[in-house]
XYZ file of C-alpha atoms in Angstrom:
423
model
C -0.453 -25.109 16.898
C -2.650 -23.427 14.993
C -5.614 -24.590 16.587
C -5.023 -23.500 19.952
C -3.699 -20.451 18.708
C -7.109 -19.877 16.800
C -8.964 -20.232 20.042
C -7.454 -18.484 22.048
C -6.856 -15.870 19.863
C -10.906 -15.097 20.052
C -10.784 -13.451 24.090
C -7.463 -12.994 23.956
C -6.250 -8.767 24.066
C -2.755 -7.754 21.579
C -1.619 -7.894 24.877
C -1.291 -11.356 24.949
C -0.568 -11.968 21.845
C 3.508 -12.870 22.724
C 3.247 -15.419 25.363
C 0.406 -16.817 23.633
C 2.560 -17.645 20.605
C 4.731 -18.894 22.699
C 3.234 -21.087 24.475
C 1.717 -22.911 21.374
C 4.876 -23.041 19.551
C 6.561 -25.067 21.352
C 4.238 -28.129 20.709
C 5.999 -27.900 16.942
C 9.673 -27.447 18.525
C 10.042 -23.751 17.898
C 11.918 -22.212 21.588
C 11.566 -18.486 21.049
C 9.695 -16.994 18.501
C 9.645 -12.781 18.816
C 7.431 -10.333 16.946
C 8.186 -8.057 15.123
C 6.111 -5.228 14.309
C 7.403 -2.494 11.272
C 6.385 1.566 11.748
C 4.244 3.584 9.987
C 6.751 4.809 7.562
C 8.558 1.197 7.112
C 11.847 2.107 8.500
C 12.185 0.093 11.188
C 10.804 -3.126 13.069
C 9.687 -2.822 16.876
C 9.472 -5.679 18.712
C 6.006 -6.393 20.428
C 6.657 -7.521 24.125
C 2.691 -6.994 25.308
C 3.483 -5.153 27.660
C 3.551 -1.297 28.682
C 1.225 1.310 27.010
C 2.583 1.088 23.534
C 2.495 -2.961 24.260
C 6.812 -3.087 23.162
C 8.274 -2.327 26.936
C 10.400 -4.250 29.216
C 12.619 -6.261 26.019
C 14.643 -8.484 28.029
C 18.225 -7.997 26.004
C 16.348 -8.029 22.594
C 16.813 -5.962 20.209
C 13.634 -3.442 20.521
C 14.267 -1.979 17.044
C 15.829 -3.683 14.203
C 16.345 -1.569 10.788
C 14.887 -2.318 7.685
C 18.106 -0.696 5.616
C 21.111 -3.312 6.489
C 19.579 -5.840 8.988
C 18.910 -9.310 7.468
C 15.226 -9.095 9.143
C 15.004 -6.438 7.011
C 16.265 -7.545 4.200
C 13.022 -10.588 4.768
C 10.913 -7.800 5.637
C 11.771 -6.304 2.214
C 11.804 -9.698 -0.284
C 9.346 -11.607 1.865
C 11.868 -14.328 2.353
C 12.577 -16.975 4.915
C 16.333 -16.047 5.748
C 18.413 -17.916 8.177
C 21.021 -16.557 11.099
C 23.618 -18.604 12.068
C 26.315 -21.132 11.030
C 24.216 -24.161 9.642
C 25.901 -26.943 12.155
C 24.534 -24.742 15.251
C 22.143 -26.875 17.325
C 19.958 -24.039 17.450
C 19.090 -21.123 14.610
C 16.955 -18.484 14.094
C 15.195 -17.798 11.386
C 13.133 -14.290 9.343
C 10.168 -14.925 8.669
C 7.872 -12.382 6.215
C 4.575 -11.595 8.616
C 2.338 -11.274 5.656
C -1.984 -10.322 5.923
C -2.790 -11.256 2.217
C -0.160 -9.274 0.621
C 0.329 -6.670 3.407
C 4.020 -5.858 5.392
C 2.603 -6.514 8.741
C 6.742 -7.352 10.095
C 8.713 -10.353 10.220
C 9.060 -13.312 13.118
C 12.030 -14.434 14.851
C 11.538 -18.157 15.016
C 14.643 -20.101 17.179
C 14.010 -23.596 16.127
C 16.851 -26.780 15.865
C 14.749 -27.815 13.191
C 15.134 -27.259 9.423
C 13.458 -29.200 7.114
C 10.228 -28.734 4.591
C 8.085 -29.400 7.829
C 9.655 -26.744 10.000
C 9.548 -24.191 6.873
C 5.521 -24.637 6.674
C 4.496 -24.619 9.648
C 6.736 -21.038 10.090
C 4.926 -20.077 7.419
C 1.059 -21.064 8.280
C 2.156 -19.380 12.069
C 3.407 -15.863 10.524
C 0.141 -16.422 8.245
C -2.371 -16.688 11.320
C -0.229 -14.235 13.546
C -1.069 -11.469 10.608
C -4.701 -12.428 10.627
C -4.845 -12.348 14.660
C -2.955 -8.850 14.373
C -5.670 -7.350 12.117
C -7.875 -8.406 14.088
C -7.139 -6.612 16.831
C -5.510 -3.346 15.385
C -8.804 -1.689 14.990
C -8.834 -1.337 18.767
C -5.488 -1.219 19.916
C -4.219 2.180 20.994
C -1.217 0.301 21.982
C -0.405 -1.171 18.717
C -1.169 1.905 17.239
C 1.508 3.863 19.500
C 3.805 1.401 19.050
C 4.113 1.599 15.229
C 4.739 5.201 15.637
C 7.314 7.156 16.067
C 6.458 10.638 17.180
C 2.684 12.261 17.051
C 0.387 12.133 14.679
C -1.928 15.151 13.213
C -5.744 15.337 13.651
C -5.822 15.700 9.722
C -3.593 12.507 8.681
C -5.579 10.761 12.506
C -8.553 10.280 9.383
C -6.463 9.708 6.635
C -5.188 6.430 7.752
C -8.450 5.042 9.287
C -10.030 5.986 6.517
C -8.287 4.202 3.756
C -8.276 0.458 2.693
C -5.030 -1.833 3.745
C -1.948 -0.415 1.837
C -1.340 -3.203 0.060
C -3.938 -6.234 -0.860
C -4.358 -8.938 -4.118
C -6.439 -11.748 -5.350
C -5.056 -13.570 -7.995
C -6.592 -10.669 -10.350
C -4.448 -7.393 -9.470
C -2.232 -6.667 -6.754
C -2.524 -2.966 -5.497
C -0.444 -0.899 -3.633
C -0.598 2.838 -1.926
C 1.747 5.124 0.605
C 1.116 8.632 1.327
C 3.105 10.977 2.857
C 4.731 12.934 5.217
C 2.625 9.879 7.174
C 2.049 11.917 10.361
C 0.540 15.164 8.867
C -0.664 14.025 5.569
C -4.208 15.935 5.416
C -5.935 17.001 2.189
C -4.903 13.645 -0.166
C -6.456 9.876 0.018
C -6.577 6.860 -1.731
C -9.348 3.870 -2.402
C -10.158 1.186 -3.492
C -12.326 -2.004 -3.671
C -13.968 -4.577 -5.757
C -16.888 -6.094 -6.543
C -17.319 -8.903 -9.126
C -14.924 -8.424 -11.891
C -14.217 -5.185 -11.058
C -11.307 -3.624 -9.026
C -11.938 0.356 -8.318
C -9.781 2.825 -7.938
C -9.247 6.027 -6.333
C -7.115 8.945 -5.668
C -8.013 12.338 -4.168
C -5.958 15.937 -3.764
C -7.580 18.518 -1.213
C -7.038 22.035 -1.760
C -4.962 23.518 1.253
C -2.815 21.578 4.044
C -4.434 21.436 7.008
C -7.971 20.069 8.531
C -10.171 21.180 6.991
C -8.435 19.610 3.960
C -8.545 16.437 5.192
C -12.015 16.975 6.258
C -12.394 17.296 2.140
C -10.932 14.363 0.827
C -12.539 12.968 4.258
C -15.948 13.260 2.828
C -15.293 13.096 -1.248
C -13.696 9.385 -0.131
C -17.158 9.139 1.537
C -19.383 10.201 -0.856
C -17.839 8.303 -4.336
C -18.260 5.159 -1.853
C -21.649 6.058 -1.458
C -22.759 6.954 -4.560
C -20.338 4.276 -5.916
C -22.111 1.586 -4.082
C -25.235 2.545 -5.268
C -24.406 1.447 -8.849
C -23.491 5.012 -10.089
C -21.307 5.032 -13.209
C -17.800 6.927 -13.161
C -19.266 9.924 -14.758
C -21.293 10.260 -12.391
C -19.968 9.212 -8.845
C -17.749 12.065 -9.675
C -20.365 14.330 -10.211
C -22.358 13.545 -6.996
C -18.972 13.805 -5.025
C -18.820 17.032 -6.696
C -22.388 18.332 -5.363
C -21.701 16.916 -1.888
C -18.530 18.819 -1.487
C -20.498 22.021 -2.659
C -23.545 21.207 -0.566
C -21.161 21.155 2.747
C -18.660 24.104 1.400
C -20.507 26.223 -1.786
C -17.735 26.282 -3.992
C -15.099 27.474 -0.820
C -13.457 24.067 -0.884
C -12.669 21.676 -3.543
C -10.926 18.261 -4.829
C -9.231 17.071 -7.995
C -8.797 13.586 -8.170
C -8.521 10.162 -10.727
C -12.002 7.330 -10.388
C -10.856 4.513 -12.598
C -12.884 1.252 -13.029
C -10.912 -2.688 -14.291
C -12.293 -4.588 -15.474
C -10.246 -7.953 -14.626
C -11.548 -9.995 -17.350
C -10.778 -8.393 -20.285
C -8.502 -5.583 -18.915
C -10.667 -2.819 -20.059
C -9.657 0.161 -18.281
C -11.655 3.562 -18.125
C -11.556 6.511 -15.599
C -12.797 10.415 -15.427
C -10.077 13.105 -15.050
C -11.176 15.379 -12.081
C -8.348 18.496 -13.371
C -5.546 15.936 -12.024
C -2.632 14.271 -13.490
C -3.123 11.711 -15.401
C -2.787 8.075 -14.899
C 1.008 6.273 -16.041
C 0.965 3.191 -17.919
C 4.128 1.139 -16.999
C 4.776 -2.117 -19.042
C 7.571 -4.684 -18.726
C 9.642 -2.487 -16.376
C 11.026 -0.982 -20.120
C 8.236 1.634 -20.761
C 5.428 4.127 -20.044
C 3.018 6.260 -20.638
C 1.497 8.827 -19.648
C -2.308 8.083 -19.960
C -4.546 11.055 -22.190
C -7.804 12.244 -21.143
C -9.479 15.188 -21.345
C -9.773 16.796 -17.526
C -12.900 18.402 -16.055
C -12.696 20.722 -13.553
C -12.000 19.966 -10.209
C -14.568 18.133 -8.286
C -16.530 21.276 -5.633
C -15.994 23.786 -7.983
C -19.072 23.554 -10.160
C -17.828 25.191 -13.404
C -20.045 22.121 -15.202
C -17.514 21.522 -18.161
C -18.537 17.869 -19.748
C -17.111 14.687 -18.232
C -15.242 12.721 -20.019
C -14.864 8.937 -19.850
C -12.027 7.613 -21.249
C -10.563 4.106 -22.221
C -7.375 1.900 -21.978
C -6.545 -1.980 -23.039
C -4.455 -3.339 -20.682
C -1.780 -6.594 -21.141
C -1.224 -8.756 -18.142
C 1.947 -7.868 -16.115
C 0.515 -3.835 -17.048
C 1.201 -0.702 -14.125
C -1.376 1.833 -13.984
C 0.047 4.621 -11.633
C -2.445 7.365 -10.079
C -0.891 10.120 -7.772
C -1.017 13.670 -6.717
C 1.702 16.431 -7.233
C 2.980 16.122 -3.731
C 4.951 13.325 -5.869
C 6.691 15.423 -8.862
C 6.683 18.723 -7.190
C 8.227 18.223 -4.107
C 11.633 20.264 -4.278
C 15.238 20.337 -2.718
C 16.908 22.895 -1.115
C 18.047 24.650 -4.720
C 13.960 24.647 -5.321
C 14.811 21.505 -8.062
C 11.544 19.432 -8.343
C 11.510 16.061 -7.660
C 9.477 15.822 -11.356
C 7.839 13.899 -13.864
C 11.047 12.069 -15.184
C 13.087 12.038 -12.036
C 9.247 9.790 -10.987
C 8.394 7.613 -13.736
C 12.521 6.689 -14.605
C 12.756 5.713 -10.657
C 9.433 3.105 -11.343
C 11.074 1.683 -13.986
C 14.698 1.463 -12.820
C 12.582 -0.638 -9.488
C 10.485 -2.485 -11.984
C 13.356 -3.910 -13.950
C 14.339 -4.964 -10.859
C 12.808 -7.382 -9.551
C 11.296 -5.459 -6.372
C 7.847 -6.156 -4.939
C 5.556 -3.492 -5.742
C 4.782 -2.344 -1.776
C 8.846 -2.096 -1.842
C 9.109 -0.097 -4.523
C 6.536 2.117 -3.352
C 8.431 2.207 0.131
C 12.108 3.047 -2.084
C 10.739 5.722 -3.818
C 9.388 7.788 -0.689
C 11.939 7.597 0.710
C 13.685 9.198 -2.187
C 10.892 11.429 -2.464
C 11.957 13.082 1.318
C 15.210 11.985 1.069
C 15.401 14.972 -2.567
C 13.185 17.062 0.298
C 15.234 16.524 3.267
C 12.622 14.982 5.009
C 10.766 17.791 5.390
C 7.632 17.596 2.509
C 5.219 20.991 2.085
C 2.722 19.022 -0.008
C 1.192 15.515 0.449
C 2.479 12.880 -1.675
C 0.803 9.566 -2.620
C 0.724 6.989 -5.048
C -1.445 4.073 -5.624
C -0.539 1.361 -8.139
C -2.609 -1.238 -8.927
C -1.059 -4.613 -11.628
C -3.658 -6.585 -13.728
C -2.808 -10.129 -13.668
C -4.558 -11.075 -16.790
C -7.960 -12.862 -17.386
C -7.017 -16.016 -15.518
C -3.715 -15.177 -14.035
C -2.050 -18.616 -13.189
C -0.877 -19.216 -9.795
C 2.942 -19.237 -11.000
C 2.116 -15.647 -12.112
C 0.640 -15.002 -9.159
C 2.864 -15.771 -7.363
C 6.113 -14.451 -9.574
C 4.125 -11.010 -8.774
C 4.098 -10.841 -4.924
C 7.666 -11.555 -5.644
C 8.276 -8.722 -8.210
C 9.119 -10.927 -11.349
C 8.706 -10.212 -14.317
C 5.250 -11.573 -16.167
C 7.252 -14.680 -18.450
C 4.709 -14.334 -21.646
C 6.350 -11.824 -24.077
C 4.553 -8.446 -24.099
C 2.875 -6.859 -26.959
C 2.942 -3.537 -28.203
C 1.114 -0.724 -26.924
C -2.213 1.043 -28.530
C -4.307 4.068 -27.448
C -7.865 3.292 -27.493
C -9.278 6.360 -27.692
C -10.702 8.285 -25.532
C -14.914 8.849 -25.504
C -16.614 12.035 -24.681
C -19.487 11.491 -22.548
């Protein structure tokens, strides 16, 4: 099954994926396989049929759209679990299988089969992994896939930002990273970035001035300058200063961006960062405790105020989560003018971590809470980036627990602040 599907995928357009999957999965006793993909805001799961400009037409009696909240398919998606549907003594049952590319949640499969044993579950898991890889490979050049996963038109600034950012979730045995941006269809001046190089994980969040296409261009330029400088081997302070130089060269002090740029040494857990006029990072520990990390901020990138750059450090412990965010998260106001606020933000994160939710699901719920607080209409961009350090030599059990949202097994030692070190 896997060999045949993999061989067929190389010269196969996205539109042929559903029929090709059906053809090759019959060999293992799967009588039907349906592919449901999550929309941009992770509210619904949409059926991929391969027909029409959005590859989602002609559903042939199947449900074209399933709500994530309150459905069995949605529960499999939220918690990353294979869930059966129907009575145990039925001739055939449906199985909802999470569709994951690494830790990026793409959707779910609905597999119909008469088999219910270890081998069948293994086949389901492997099939889902391969389909996720195929979908990921088709995404960059498929307008049909973009249409299917959008609930409404997207503005130009958001089109730029979503094509700029790395995947919303990532894990490699050392860290688990997840990010989210709202309002998803009109995001403009916010951006996030992350990357790895040897034992270092780079993290960054930017918030450019304005709420228009020009803000999106500023954020794009800041991310590109940051990446370019980083890939030339510059240190954090120098990367932030080079990013400022690029913004000034382009805009002449008329546009700027705040941001946090950070490096995490995955061997030791040492977090190093610079604050360019931005909200400080939040450190979360064991779902019971959090702290805002102090670091003397310098001026926003692009203002050219000449303030000194402070390089700050914090020693993390296995299981610690670092949260970077933009002001749209805490400054979102309800109809009565009340802000979502820092306290509500951190309390929400504490509760979700205590409930044992995976990081991507925590972020999905956080963004829904922020949108609900603002009656679904944010007046500013709101972005969050999570990074959980699993430890210097994270065992497979620790990685599996992190991906499933379970708490670390080891007791956590008291927190100690490291001193900030001026440049």
